[in-house]
Amino acid sequence: MFDYHIHPNYSIDAEGEVEDFCKAALKAGLKEIAFTTHLDTDRVAEDCFVNVKGKRVDIASSVWFEDYESTIRAAGDQYKDRGLQVLLGVEVDCFPGVLEALPEGFFSTEFDFIIGSVHLIDHIAISANGRAEEAFRKYSLDELGKKYYSILLDSIDLEIFDVLAHIDLYRRYGEGFYGDAIHDLWKPHLKELSKKMRSKRVGFEVNTSSLRRGMQQPMPEERIIRALNDEGIKTVTVGSDAHMPSDIGKGIEVALEMIRNSGFEGPSSYRKRKSTVVPWSEFNTEKQK
Ligand SMILES: [Zn+2]
Ligand SMILES: [Zn+2]
């Protein structure tokens, strides 16, 4: 099993050292994990920090990239022989202007895997309780869909990431605000989205954090996973979005089952930003062991 979305305590909203997550991953029976610290660079949204050895460091500082890379690579060396692959990744917060805001360290670091995420609408985090409504109040449901998916489409054009994260994140707080109709928000946008994903060779992730928040479905929900497969998208990763070691691997089996039932040949694995589909047969052998 894989978990390709993990926040160690470099992320200011996460707890647990890289080492703690590796130990938890082994315990959960995972074979491959990718650390994906938040790379938030929207100065208006004011979350542009990471923690490095207990100190808050500006995201633009080159120091943290070096520290982060060497810590993850050291963990990789240490855990490889114990059957755990540890990958260096990052979760880039995408917003209009992100390309200019990304620090030089982003481009000079040799990542295995990069997630692109849209958390912000008009600099407001729609993933944050109490803040999301601030953004929602400005838009009708239809307008929200247009706004959100246009940011996603523009982000893909930047060609800076491998998979799109949680592409229906607006459901987390949007369901309470807009009602059940929010579940169909993706429909008018899916064709254009998948066309762009195919042309730019961008995949998507199935994010299981929603299952820990009492939601019925991962992000995106099963109908979207299926629709993306129907549209010829082949690259999909799975991630718990763990912000503490005990979250690692949670819901991954459910997500894999959904991906399998939706017709995918397997989840993708990454090395130095090159993806490979890992066939289901490899997961069967894993189960029999
Ligand atoms: Zn995210
Ligand atoms: Zn995340």
PDB file of C-alpha atoms and ligand atoms in Angstrom:
ATOM      1  CA  MET A   1       0.000   0.000   0.000  1.00  0.00           C
ATOM      2  CA  PHE A   2       1.011   3.571  -0.650  1.00  0.00           C
ATOM      3  CA  ASP A   3       0.326   6.869   1.057  1.00  0.00           C
ATOM      4  CA  TYR A   4       1.268   9.804  -1.141  1.00  0.00           C
ATOM      5  CA  HIS A   5       0.031  12.734   0.921  1.00  0.00           C
ATOM      6  CA  ILE A   6       1.682  13.238   4.299  1.00  0.00           C
ATOM      7  CA  HIS A   7       2.427  16.405   6.270  1.00  0.00           C
ATOM      8  CA  PRO A   8       5.253  16.074   8.795  1.00  0.00           C
ATOM      9  CA  ASN A   9       5.718  18.920  11.268  1.00  0.00           C
ATOM     10  CA  TYR A  10       7.487  21.099   8.713  1.00  0.00           C
ATOM     11  CA  SER A  11       3.868  22.057   7.932  1.00  0.00           C
ATOM     12  CA  ILE A  12       2.709  24.513  10.586  1.00  0.00           C
ATOM     13  CA  ASP A  13      -0.626  22.706  10.965  1.00  0.00           C
ATOM     14  CA  ALA A  14       0.932  19.240  11.437  1.00  0.00           C
ATOM     15  CA  GLU A  15       2.525  17.348  14.314  1.00  0.00           C
ATOM     16  CA  GLY A  16       5.118  14.565  14.338  1.00  0.00           C
ATOM     17  CA  GLU A  17       8.662  14.242  13.022  1.00  0.00           C
ATOM     18  CA  VAL A  18       9.509  12.544   9.726  1.00  0.00           C
ATOM     19  CA  GLU A  19      10.857   9.610  11.743  1.00  0.00           C
ATOM     20  CA  ASP A  20       7.551   9.218  13.648  1.00  0.00           C
ATOM     21  CA  PHE A  21       5.648   9.029  10.365  1.00  0.00           C
ATOM     22  CA  CYS A  22       8.055   6.418   8.971  1.00  0.00           C
ATOM     23  CA  LYS A  23       7.599   4.239  12.046  1.00  0.00           C
ATOM     24  CA  ALA A  24       3.806   4.592  11.791  1.00  0.00           C
ATOM     25  CA  ALA A  25       3.954   3.744   8.072  1.00  0.00           C
ATOM     26  CA  LEU A  26       5.812   0.488   8.744  1.00  0.00           C
ATOM     27  CA  LYS A  27       3.317  -0.380  11.432  1.00  0.00           C
ATOM     28  CA  ALA A  28       0.418   0.291   9.045  1.00  0.00           C
ATOM     29  CA  GLY A  29       1.988  -2.054   6.497  1.00  0.00           C
ATOM     30  CA  LEU A  30       2.760   0.644   3.918  1.00  0.00           C
ATOM     31  CA  LYS A  31       5.407   0.059   1.247  1.00  0.00           C
ATOM     32  CA  GLU A  32       5.770   3.560  -0.094  1.00  0.00           C
ATOM     33  CA  ILE A  33       5.132   7.012   1.354  1.00  0.00           C
ATOM     34  CA  ALA A  34       5.575  10.537   0.030  1.00  0.00           C
ATOM     35  CA  PHE A  35       6.052  13.490   2.355  1.00  0.00           C
ATOM     36  CA  THR A  36       4.214  16.487   0.951  1.00  0.00           C
ATOM     37  CA  THR A  37       4.790  19.544   3.115  1.00  0.00           C
ATOM     38  CA  HIS A  38       2.599  22.551   2.330  1.00  0.00           C
ATOM     39  CA  LEU A  39       4.224  25.089   0.050  1.00  0.00           C
ATOM     40  CA  ASP A  40       1.951  28.065   0.696  1.00  0.00           C
ATOM     41  CA  THR A  41       3.171  31.233  -0.963  1.00  0.00           C
ATOM     42  CA  ASP A  42       0.108  33.488  -1.113  1.00  0.00           C
ATOM     43  CA  ARG A  43       1.271  36.429   1.022  1.00  0.00           C
ATOM     44  CA  VAL A  44      -2.279  37.734   1.339  1.00  0.00           C
ATOM     45  CA  ALA A  45      -3.448  34.454   2.871  1.00  0.00           C
ATOM     46  CA  GLU A  46      -0.539  34.724   5.368  1.00  0.00           C
ATOM     47  CA  ASP A  47       0.373  31.070   5.839  1.00  0.00           C
ATOM     48  CA  CYS A  48       3.795  31.317   4.260  1.00  0.00           C
ATOM     49  CA  PHE A  49       5.801  29.489   6.906  1.00  0.00           C
ATOM     50  CA  VAL A  50       7.304  26.124   7.710  1.00  0.00           C
ATOM     51  CA  ASN A  51       8.708  24.778  10.953  1.00  0.00           C
ATOM     52  CA  VAL A  52      12.348  23.765  10.911  1.00  0.00           C
ATOM     53  CA  LYS A  53      13.584  22.129  14.125  1.00  0.00           C
ATOM     54  CA  GLY A  54      10.994  23.953  16.164  1.00  0.00           C
ATOM     55  CA  LYS A  55      11.617  27.348  14.562  1.00  0.00           C
ATOM     56  CA  ARG A  56       9.199  29.148  12.264  1.00  0.00           C
ATOM     57  CA  VAL A  57      10.918  29.878   8.967  1.00  0.00           C
ATOM     58  CA  ASP A  58       9.674  31.933   6.023  1.00  0.00           C
ATOM     59  CA  ILE A  59       8.680  29.651   3.153  1.00  0.00           C
ATOM     60  CA  ALA A  60      10.905  31.635   0.780  1.00  0.00           C
ATOM     61  CA  SER A  61      14.027  30.763   2.757  1.00  0.00           C
ATOM     62  CA  SER A  62      16.338  28.336   0.986  1.00  0.00           C
ATOM     63  CA  VAL A  63      17.359  26.891   4.368  1.00  0.00           C
ATOM     64  CA  TRP A  64      14.223  24.862   4.825  1.00  0.00           C
ATOM     65  CA  PHE A  65      14.399  23.177   1.419  1.00  0.00           C
ATOM     66  CA  GLU A  66      17.905  21.921   2.222  1.00  0.00           C
ATOM     67  CA  ASP A  67      16.935  20.751   5.684  1.00  0.00           C
ATOM     68  CA  TYR A  68      13.739  19.112   4.400  1.00  0.00           C
ATOM     69  CA  GLU A  69      15.442  17.330   1.522  1.00  0.00           C
ATOM     70  CA  SER A  70      18.294  15.982   3.618  1.00  0.00           C
ATOM     71  CA  THR A  71      15.929  14.816   6.386  1.00  0.00           C
ATOM     72  CA  ILE A  72      13.670  12.952   3.933  1.00  0.00           C
ATOM     73  CA  ARG A  73      16.610  11.421   2.043  1.00  0.00           C
ATOM     74  CA  ALA A  74      18.192  10.272   5.315  1.00  0.00           C
ATOM     75  CA  ALA A  75      14.886   8.640   6.294  1.00  0.00           C
ATOM     76  CA  GLY A  76      14.778   7.040   2.834  1.00  0.00           C
ATOM     77  CA  ASP A  77      18.220   5.503   3.356  1.00  0.00           C
ATOM     78  CA  GLN A  78      17.339   4.334   6.814  1.00  0.00           C
ATOM     79  CA  TYR A  79      13.996   2.717   5.963  1.00  0.00           C
ATOM     80  CA  LYS A  80      14.705   1.249   2.527  1.00  0.00           C
ATOM     81  CA  ASP A  81      16.118  -1.961   3.980  1.00  0.00           C
ATOM     82  CA  ARG A  82      13.102  -2.284   6.225  1.00  0.00           C
ATOM     83  CA  GLY A  83      10.803  -2.379   3.201  1.00  0.00           C
ATOM     84  CA  LEU A  84       9.627   1.234   3.139  1.00  0.00           C
ATOM     85  CA  GLN A  85      10.291   3.630   0.261  1.00  0.00           C
ATOM     86  CA  VAL A  86      10.316   7.249   1.411  1.00  0.00           C
ATOM     87  CA  LEU A  87       9.753   9.900  -1.231  1.00  0.00           C
ATOM     88  CA  LEU A  88      10.398  13.617  -1.288  1.00  0.00           C
ATOM     89  CA  GLY A  89       7.306  15.561  -2.225  1.00  0.00           C
ATOM     90  CA  VAL A  90       5.561  18.840  -1.656  1.00  0.00           C
ATOM     91  CA  GLU A  91       1.990  20.175  -1.853  1.00  0.00           C
ATOM     92  CA  VAL A  92       1.962  23.406  -3.827  1.00  0.00           C
ATOM     93  CA  ASP A  93      -0.865  25.767  -3.040  1.00  0.00           C
ATOM     94  CA  CYS A  94      -2.058  27.025  -6.441  1.00  0.00           C
ATOM     95  CA  PHE A  95      -3.535  30.506  -6.897  1.00  0.00           C
ATOM     96  CA  PRO A  96      -3.265  33.163  -9.583  1.00  0.00           C
ATOM     97  CA  GLY A  97       0.309  34.442  -9.295  1.00  0.00           C
ATOM     98  CA  VAL A  98       1.801  31.310  -7.708  1.00  0.00           C
ATOM     99  CA  LEU A  99       4.521  30.890 -10.322  1.00  0.00           C
ATOM    100  CA  GLU A 100       6.069  34.278  -9.502  1.00  0.00           C
ATOM    101  CA  ALA A 101       5.707  33.626  -5.780  1.00  0.00           C
ATOM    102  CA  LEU A 102       7.452  30.231  -5.707  1.00  0.00           C
ATOM    103  CA  PRO A 103      10.875  30.454  -4.073  1.00  0.00           C
ATOM    104  CA  GLU A 104      14.011  29.429  -5.957  1.00  0.00           C
ATOM    105  CA  GLY A 105      14.404  26.423  -3.634  1.00  0.00           C
ATOM    106  CA  PHE A 106      11.311  24.885  -5.176  1.00  0.00           C
ATOM    107  CA  PHE A 107      12.901  24.753  -8.611  1.00  0.00           C
ATOM    108  CA  SER A 108      16.323  23.576  -7.443  1.00  0.00           C
ATOM    109  CA  THR A 109      15.070  20.713  -5.256  1.00  0.00           C
ATOM    110  CA  GLU A 110      14.876  17.288  -6.856  1.00  0.00           C
ATOM    111  CA  PHE A 111      11.388  16.216  -5.802  1.00  0.00           C
ATOM    112  CA  ASP A 112       9.975  12.753  -6.467  1.00  0.00           C
ATOM    113  CA  PHE A 113       6.410  13.951  -6.484  1.00  0.00           C
ATOM    114  CA  ILE A 114       4.543  17.253  -6.505  1.00  0.00           C
ATOM    115  CA  ILE A 115       0.902  17.764  -5.608  1.00  0.00           C
ATOM    116  CA  GLY A 116      -0.985  20.807  -6.874  1.00  0.00           C
ATOM    117  CA  SER A 117      -3.875  22.006  -4.718  1.00  0.00           C
ATOM    118  CA  VAL A 118      -6.459  24.719  -4.867  1.00  0.00           C
ATOM    119  CA  HIS A 119      -7.284  25.708  -1.290  1.00  0.00           C
ATOM    120  CA  LEU A 120      -7.790  29.417  -1.870  1.00  0.00           C
ATOM    121  CA  ILE A 121     -10.504  31.409  -3.537  1.00  0.00           C
ATOM    122  CA  ASP A 122      -9.770  35.137  -3.476  1.00  0.00           C
ATOM    123  CA  HIS A 123      -7.015  34.412  -0.916  1.00  0.00           C
ATOM    124  CA  ILE A 124      -9.504  32.721   1.428  1.00  0.00           C
ATOM    125  CA  ALA A 125      -8.974  29.082   2.462  1.00  0.00           C
ATOM    126  CA  ILE A 126     -12.112  27.140   1.546  1.00  0.00           C
ATOM    127  CA  SER A 127     -10.548  24.202   3.422  1.00  0.00           C
ATOM    128  CA  ALA A 128     -10.756  26.081   6.730  1.00  0.00           C
ATOM    129  CA  ASN A 129     -13.770  25.999   8.986  1.00  0.00           C
ATOM    130  CA  GLY A 130     -15.171  29.452   9.632  1.00  0.00           C
ATOM    131  CA  ARG A 131     -13.247  30.948   6.705  1.00  0.00           C
ATOM    132  CA  ALA A 132     -14.790  28.975   3.839  1.00  0.00           C
ATOM    133  CA  GLU A 133     -18.150  30.718   4.278  1.00  0.00           C
ATOM    134  CA  GLU A 134     -16.447  34.065   3.733  1.00  0.00           C
ATOM    135  CA  ALA A 135     -15.599  32.953   0.205  1.00  0.00           C
ATOM    136  CA  PHE A 136     -18.894  31.153  -0.404  1.00  0.00           C
ATOM    137  CA  ARG A 137     -20.965  34.218   0.508  1.00  0.00           C
ATOM    138  CA  LYS A 138     -19.586  36.020  -2.540  1.00  0.00           C
ATOM    139  CA  TYR A 139     -20.656  33.386  -5.061  1.00  0.00           C
ATOM    140  CA  SER A 140     -23.721  31.521  -6.193  1.00  0.00           C
ATOM    141  CA  LEU A 141     -23.131  27.770  -6.542  1.00  0.00           C
ATOM    142  CA  ASP A 142     -22.739  28.089 -10.282  1.00  0.00           C
ATOM    143  CA  GLU A 143     -20.270  30.967  -9.920  1.00  0.00           C
ATOM    144  CA  LEU A 144     -18.288  29.026  -7.334  1.00  0.00           C
ATOM    145  CA  GLY A 145     -17.929  26.134  -9.794  1.00  0.00           C
ATOM    146  CA  LYS A 146     -16.722  28.441 -12.539  1.00  0.00           C
ATOM    147  CA  LYS A 147     -14.287  30.189 -10.223  1.00  0.00           C
ATOM    148  CA  TYR A 148     -12.881  27.042  -8.631  1.00  0.00           C
ATOM    149  CA  TYR A 149     -12.468  25.054 -11.823  1.00  0.00           C
ATOM    150  CA  SER A 150     -10.951  27.990 -13.691  1.00  0.00           C
ATOM    151  CA  ILE A 151      -8.240  28.235 -10.990  1.00  0.00           C
ATOM    152  CA  LEU A 152      -7.665  24.469 -11.356  1.00  0.00           C
ATOM    153  CA  LEU A 153      -7.378  24.737 -15.146  1.00  0.00           C
ATOM    154  CA  ASP A 154      -4.980  27.699 -14.982  1.00  0.00           C
ATOM    155  CA  SER A 155      -2.874  25.829 -12.410  1.00  0.00           C
ATOM    156  CA  ILE A 156      -2.444  22.849 -14.737  1.00  0.00           C
ATOM    157  CA  ASP A 157      -1.145  25.196 -17.426  1.00  0.00           C
ATOM    158  CA  LEU A 158       1.760  26.172 -15.176  1.00  0.00           C
ATOM    159  CA  GLU A 159       3.189  22.625 -15.481  1.00  0.00           C
ATOM    160  CA  ILE A 160       4.639  22.636 -11.992  1.00  0.00           C
ATOM    161  CA  PHE A 161       2.970  19.581 -10.453  1.00  0.00           C
ATOM    162  CA  ASP A 162       2.212  15.909 -11.110  1.00  0.00           C
ATOM    163  CA  VAL A 163      -1.236  15.340  -9.630  1.00  0.00           C
ATOM    164  CA  LEU A 164      -4.161  17.509  -8.637  1.00  0.00           C
ATOM    165  CA  ALA A 165      -5.190  17.078  -5.012  1.00  0.00           C
ATOM    166  CA  HIS A 166      -8.690  16.689  -3.617  1.00  0.00           C
ATOM    167  CA  ILE A 167     -10.432  18.177  -6.680  1.00  0.00           C
ATOM    168  CA  ASP A 168     -13.789  18.534  -4.954  1.00  0.00           C
ATOM    169  CA  LEU A 169     -12.430  20.077  -1.744  1.00  0.00           C
ATOM    170  CA  TYR A 170     -15.231  22.673  -1.855  1.00  0.00           C
ATOM    171  CA  ARG A 171     -17.564  19.902  -0.612  1.00  0.00           C
ATOM    172  CA  ARG A 172     -15.989  19.922   2.859  1.00  0.00           C
ATOM    173  CA  TYR A 173     -17.766  23.092   3.959  1.00  0.00           C
ATOM    174  CA  GLY A 174     -19.746  23.775   0.808  1.00  0.00           C
ATOM    175  CA  GLU A 175     -22.324  21.093   1.482  1.00  0.00           C
ATOM    176  CA  GLY A 176     -23.460  22.867   4.638  1.00  0.00           C
ATOM    177  CA  PHE A 177     -23.603  26.186   2.820  1.00  0.00           C
ATOM    178  CA  TYR A 178     -25.041  25.282  -0.604  1.00  0.00           C
ATOM    179  CA  GLY A 179     -26.773  21.963   0.154  1.00  0.00           C
ATOM    180  CA  ASP A 180     -26.693  18.693  -1.790  1.00  0.00           C
ATOM    181  CA  ALA A 181     -26.456  20.378  -5.194  1.00  0.00           C
ATOM    182  CA  ILE A 182     -22.752  20.890  -4.458  1.00  0.00           C
ATOM    183  CA  HIS A 183     -22.205  17.206  -5.328  1.00  0.00           C
ATOM    184  CA  ASP A 184     -22.835  17.975  -9.008  1.00  0.00           C
ATOM    185  CA  LEU A 185     -20.640  21.067  -9.196  1.00  0.00           C
ATOM    186  CA  TRP A 186     -17.942  19.223 -11.175  1.00  0.00           C
ATOM    187  CA  LYS A 187     -20.213  18.018 -13.938  1.00  0.00           C
ATOM    188  CA  PRO A 188     -20.126  20.975 -16.374  1.00  0.00           C
ATOM    189  CA  HIS A 189     -16.343  21.268 -15.911  1.00  0.00           C
ATOM    190  CA  LEU A 190     -15.156  17.675 -16.133  1.00  0.00           C
ATOM    191  CA  LYS A 191     -14.686  17.421 -19.896  1.00  0.00           C
ATOM    192  CA  GLU A 192     -12.514  20.507 -20.074  1.00  0.00           C
ATOM    193  CA  LEU A 193     -10.624  19.530 -16.940  1.00  0.00           C
ATOM    194  CA  SER A 194      -9.825  16.027 -18.129  1.00  0.00           C
ATOM    195  CA  LYS A 195      -8.834  17.308 -21.573  1.00  0.00           C
ATOM    196  CA  LYS A 196      -6.293  19.610 -19.980  1.00  0.00           C
ATOM    197  CA  MET A 197      -5.093  16.876 -17.620  1.00  0.00           C
ATOM    198  CA  ARG A 198      -4.478  14.575 -20.579  1.00  0.00           C
ATOM    199  CA  SER A 199      -2.650  17.181 -22.626  1.00  0.00           C
ATOM    200  CA  LYS A 200      -0.422  18.262 -19.727  1.00  0.00           C
ATOM    201  CA  ARG A 201      -0.018  14.699 -18.387  1.00  0.00           C
ATOM    202  CA  VAL A 202      -1.377  15.565 -14.986  1.00  0.00           C
ATOM    203  CA  GLY A 203      -3.036  12.940 -12.797  1.00  0.00           C
ATOM    204  CA  PHE A 204      -5.159  13.267  -9.683  1.00  0.00           C
ATOM    205  CA  GLU A 205      -5.142  11.946  -6.162  1.00  0.00           C
ATOM    206  CA  VAL A 206      -7.837  10.260  -4.148  1.00  0.00           C
ATOM    207  CA  ASN A 207      -7.598  11.938  -0.759  1.00  0.00           C
ATOM    208  CA  THR A 208      -9.043  10.064   2.207  1.00  0.00           C
ATOM    209  CA  SER A 209      -8.982  12.857   4.800  1.00  0.00           C
ATOM    210  CA  SER A 210     -12.707  13.475   4.242  1.00  0.00           C
ATOM    211  CA  LEU A 211     -13.462   9.990   5.606  1.00  0.00           C
ATOM    212  CA  ARG A 212     -11.891  11.014   8.924  1.00  0.00           C
ATOM    213  CA  ARG A 213     -14.104  14.104   8.963  1.00  0.00           C
ATOM    214  CA  GLY A 214     -17.309  12.124   8.827  1.00  0.00           C
ATOM    215  CA  MET A 215     -17.867  12.506   5.102  1.00  0.00           C
ATOM    216  CA  GLN A 216     -19.113   9.490   3.180  1.00  0.00           C
ATOM    217  CA  GLN A 217     -16.746   9.743   0.241  1.00  0.00           C
ATOM    218  CA  PRO A 218     -13.070  10.451  -0.342  1.00  0.00           C
ATOM    219  CA  MET A 219     -12.096  13.508  -2.400  1.00  0.00           C
ATOM    220  CA  PRO A 220     -12.950  13.320  -5.199  1.00  0.00           C
ATOM    221  CA  GLU A 221     -16.044  11.218  -4.715  1.00  0.00           C
ATOM    222  CA  GLU A 222     -16.478   7.946  -6.577  1.00  0.00           C
ATOM    223  CA  ARG A 223     -18.549   9.369  -9.455  1.00  0.00           C
ATOM    224  CA  ILE A 224     -15.719  11.754 -10.335  1.00  0.00           C
ATOM    225  CA  ILE A 225     -13.090   8.995 -10.088  1.00  0.00           C
ATOM    226  CA  ARG A 226     -15.149   6.941 -12.502  1.00  0.00           C
ATOM    227  CA  ALA A 227     -15.776   9.880 -14.842  1.00  0.00           C
ATOM    228  CA  LEU A 228     -12.047  10.663 -14.992  1.00  0.00           C
ATOM    229  CA  ASN A 229     -11.305   7.064 -15.911  1.00  0.00           C
ATOM    230  CA  ASP A 230     -13.972   7.236 -18.616  1.00  0.00           C
ATOM    231  CA  GLU A 231     -12.221  10.336 -19.942  1.00  0.00           C
ATOM    232  CA  GLY A 232      -8.949   8.454 -20.310  1.00  0.00           C
ATOM    233  CA  ILE A 233      -7.052   9.652 -17.234  1.00  0.00           C
ATOM    234  CA  LYS A 234      -4.651   6.863 -16.219  1.00  0.00           C
ATOM    235  CA  THR A 235      -2.657   8.428 -13.422  1.00  0.00           C
ATOM    236  CA  VAL A 236      -4.084   8.372  -9.923  1.00  0.00           C
ATOM    237  CA  THR A 237      -2.389   8.388  -6.528  1.00  0.00           C
ATOM    238  CA  VAL A 238      -3.751   7.750  -3.052  1.00  0.00           C
ATOM    239  CA  GLY A 239      -3.119   9.830   0.036  1.00  0.00           C
ATOM    240  CA  SER A 240      -4.388  10.174   3.581  1.00  0.00           C
ATOM    241  CA  ASP A 241      -3.390  13.851   3.958  1.00  0.00           C
ATOM    242  CA  ALA A 242      -2.064  12.804   7.363  1.00  0.00           C
ATOM    243  CA  HIS A 243      -1.222  15.698   9.672  1.00  0.00           C
ATOM    244  CA  MET A 244      -0.192  13.369  12.510  1.00  0.00           C
ATOM    245  CA  PRO A 245       1.457   9.913  12.494  1.00  0.00           C
ATOM    246  CA  SER A 246      -1.689   8.099  13.619  1.00  0.00           C
ATOM    247  CA  ASP A 247      -3.487   9.254  10.428  1.00  0.00           C
ATOM    248  CA  ILE A 248      -1.045   7.575   8.098  1.00  0.00           C
ATOM    249  CA  GLY A 249      -2.564   5.006   5.738  1.00  0.00           C
ATOM    250  CA  LYS A 250      -6.110   5.695   6.973  1.00  0.00           C
ATOM    251  CA  GLY A 251      -8.783   5.008   4.371  1.00  0.00           C
ATOM    252  CA  ILE A 252      -6.245   4.004   1.726  1.00  0.00           C
ATOM    253  CA  GLU A 253      -7.730   0.532   1.236  1.00  0.00           C
ATOM    254  CA  VAL A 254     -11.177   2.055   0.674  1.00  0.00           C
ATOM    255  CA  ALA A 255      -9.695   4.469  -1.875  1.00  0.00           C
ATOM    256  CA  LEU A 256      -7.807   1.712  -3.697  1.00  0.00           C
ATOM    257  CA  GLU A 257     -10.942  -0.395  -3.917  1.00  0.00           C
ATOM    258  CA  MET A 258     -12.838   2.557  -5.387  1.00  0.00           C
ATOM    259  CA  ILE A 259     -10.080   3.244  -7.913  1.00  0.00           C
ATOM    260  CA  ARG A 260     -10.060  -0.404  -8.900  1.00  0.00           C
ATOM    261  CA  ASN A 261     -13.842  -0.543  -9.274  1.00  0.00           C
ATOM    262  CA  SER A 262     -13.704   2.605 -11.406  1.00  0.00           C
ATOM    263  CA  GLY A 263     -11.620   0.776 -14.002  1.00  0.00           C
ATOM    264  CA  PHE A 264      -8.060   2.002 -13.341  1.00  0.00           C
ATOM    265  CA  GLU A 265      -5.226  -0.455 -13.973  1.00  0.00           C
ATOM    266  CA  GLY A 266      -3.586   0.481 -10.706  1.00  0.00           C
ATOM    267  CA  PRO A 267      -2.466   3.452  -8.629  1.00  0.00           C
ATOM    268  CA  SER A 268       0.632   5.305  -9.766  1.00  0.00           C
ATOM    269  CA  SER A 269       4.004   5.378  -8.110  1.00  0.00           C
ATOM    270  CA  TYR A 270       6.546   8.181  -8.599  1.00  0.00           C
ATOM    271  CA  ARG A 271      10.321   8.519  -8.714  1.00  0.00           C
ATOM    272  CA  LYS A 272      11.901  11.843  -9.590  1.00  0.00           C
ATOM    273  CA  ARG A 273       8.537  12.978 -10.982  1.00  0.00           C
ATOM    274  CA  LYS A 274       8.170  10.043 -13.384  1.00  0.00           C
ATOM    275  CA  SER A 275       5.061   7.962 -12.845  1.00  0.00           C
ATOM    276  CA  THR A 276       4.472   4.241 -13.261  1.00  0.00           C
ATOM    277  CA  VAL A 277       1.160   2.460 -12.917  1.00  0.00           C
ATOM    278  CA  VAL A 278       1.498  -0.331 -10.361  1.00  0.00           C
ATOM    279  CA  PRO A 279      -0.797  -3.179 -11.457  1.00  0.00           C
ATOM    280  CA  TRP A 280      -3.364  -4.590  -9.068  1.00  0.00           C
ATOM    281  CA  SER A 281      -1.640  -7.990  -9.174  1.00  0.00           C
ATOM    282  CA  GLU A 282       1.166  -6.511  -7.049  1.00  0.00           C
ATOM    283  CA  PHE A 283      -1.337  -5.504  -4.413  1.00  0.00           C
ATOM    284  CA  ASN A 284      -2.890  -8.982  -4.394  1.00  0.00           C
ATOM    285  CA  THR A 285       0.483 -10.537  -3.634  1.00  0.00           C
ATOM    286  CA  GLU A 286       0.910  -8.013  -0.867  1.00  0.00           C
ATOM    287  CA  LYS A 287      -2.395  -9.115   0.648  1.00  0.00           C
ATOM    288  CA  GLN A 288      -1.521 -12.814   0.514  1.00  0.00           C
ATOM    289  CA  LYS A 289       1.728 -12.314   2.430  1.00  0.00           C
TER     290      LYS A 289
HETATM  291 ZN    ZN B   1      -4.554  20.153   0.503  1.00  0.00          ZN
HETATM  292 ZN    ZN B   2      -2.397  18.272   2.349  1.00  0.00          ZN
END
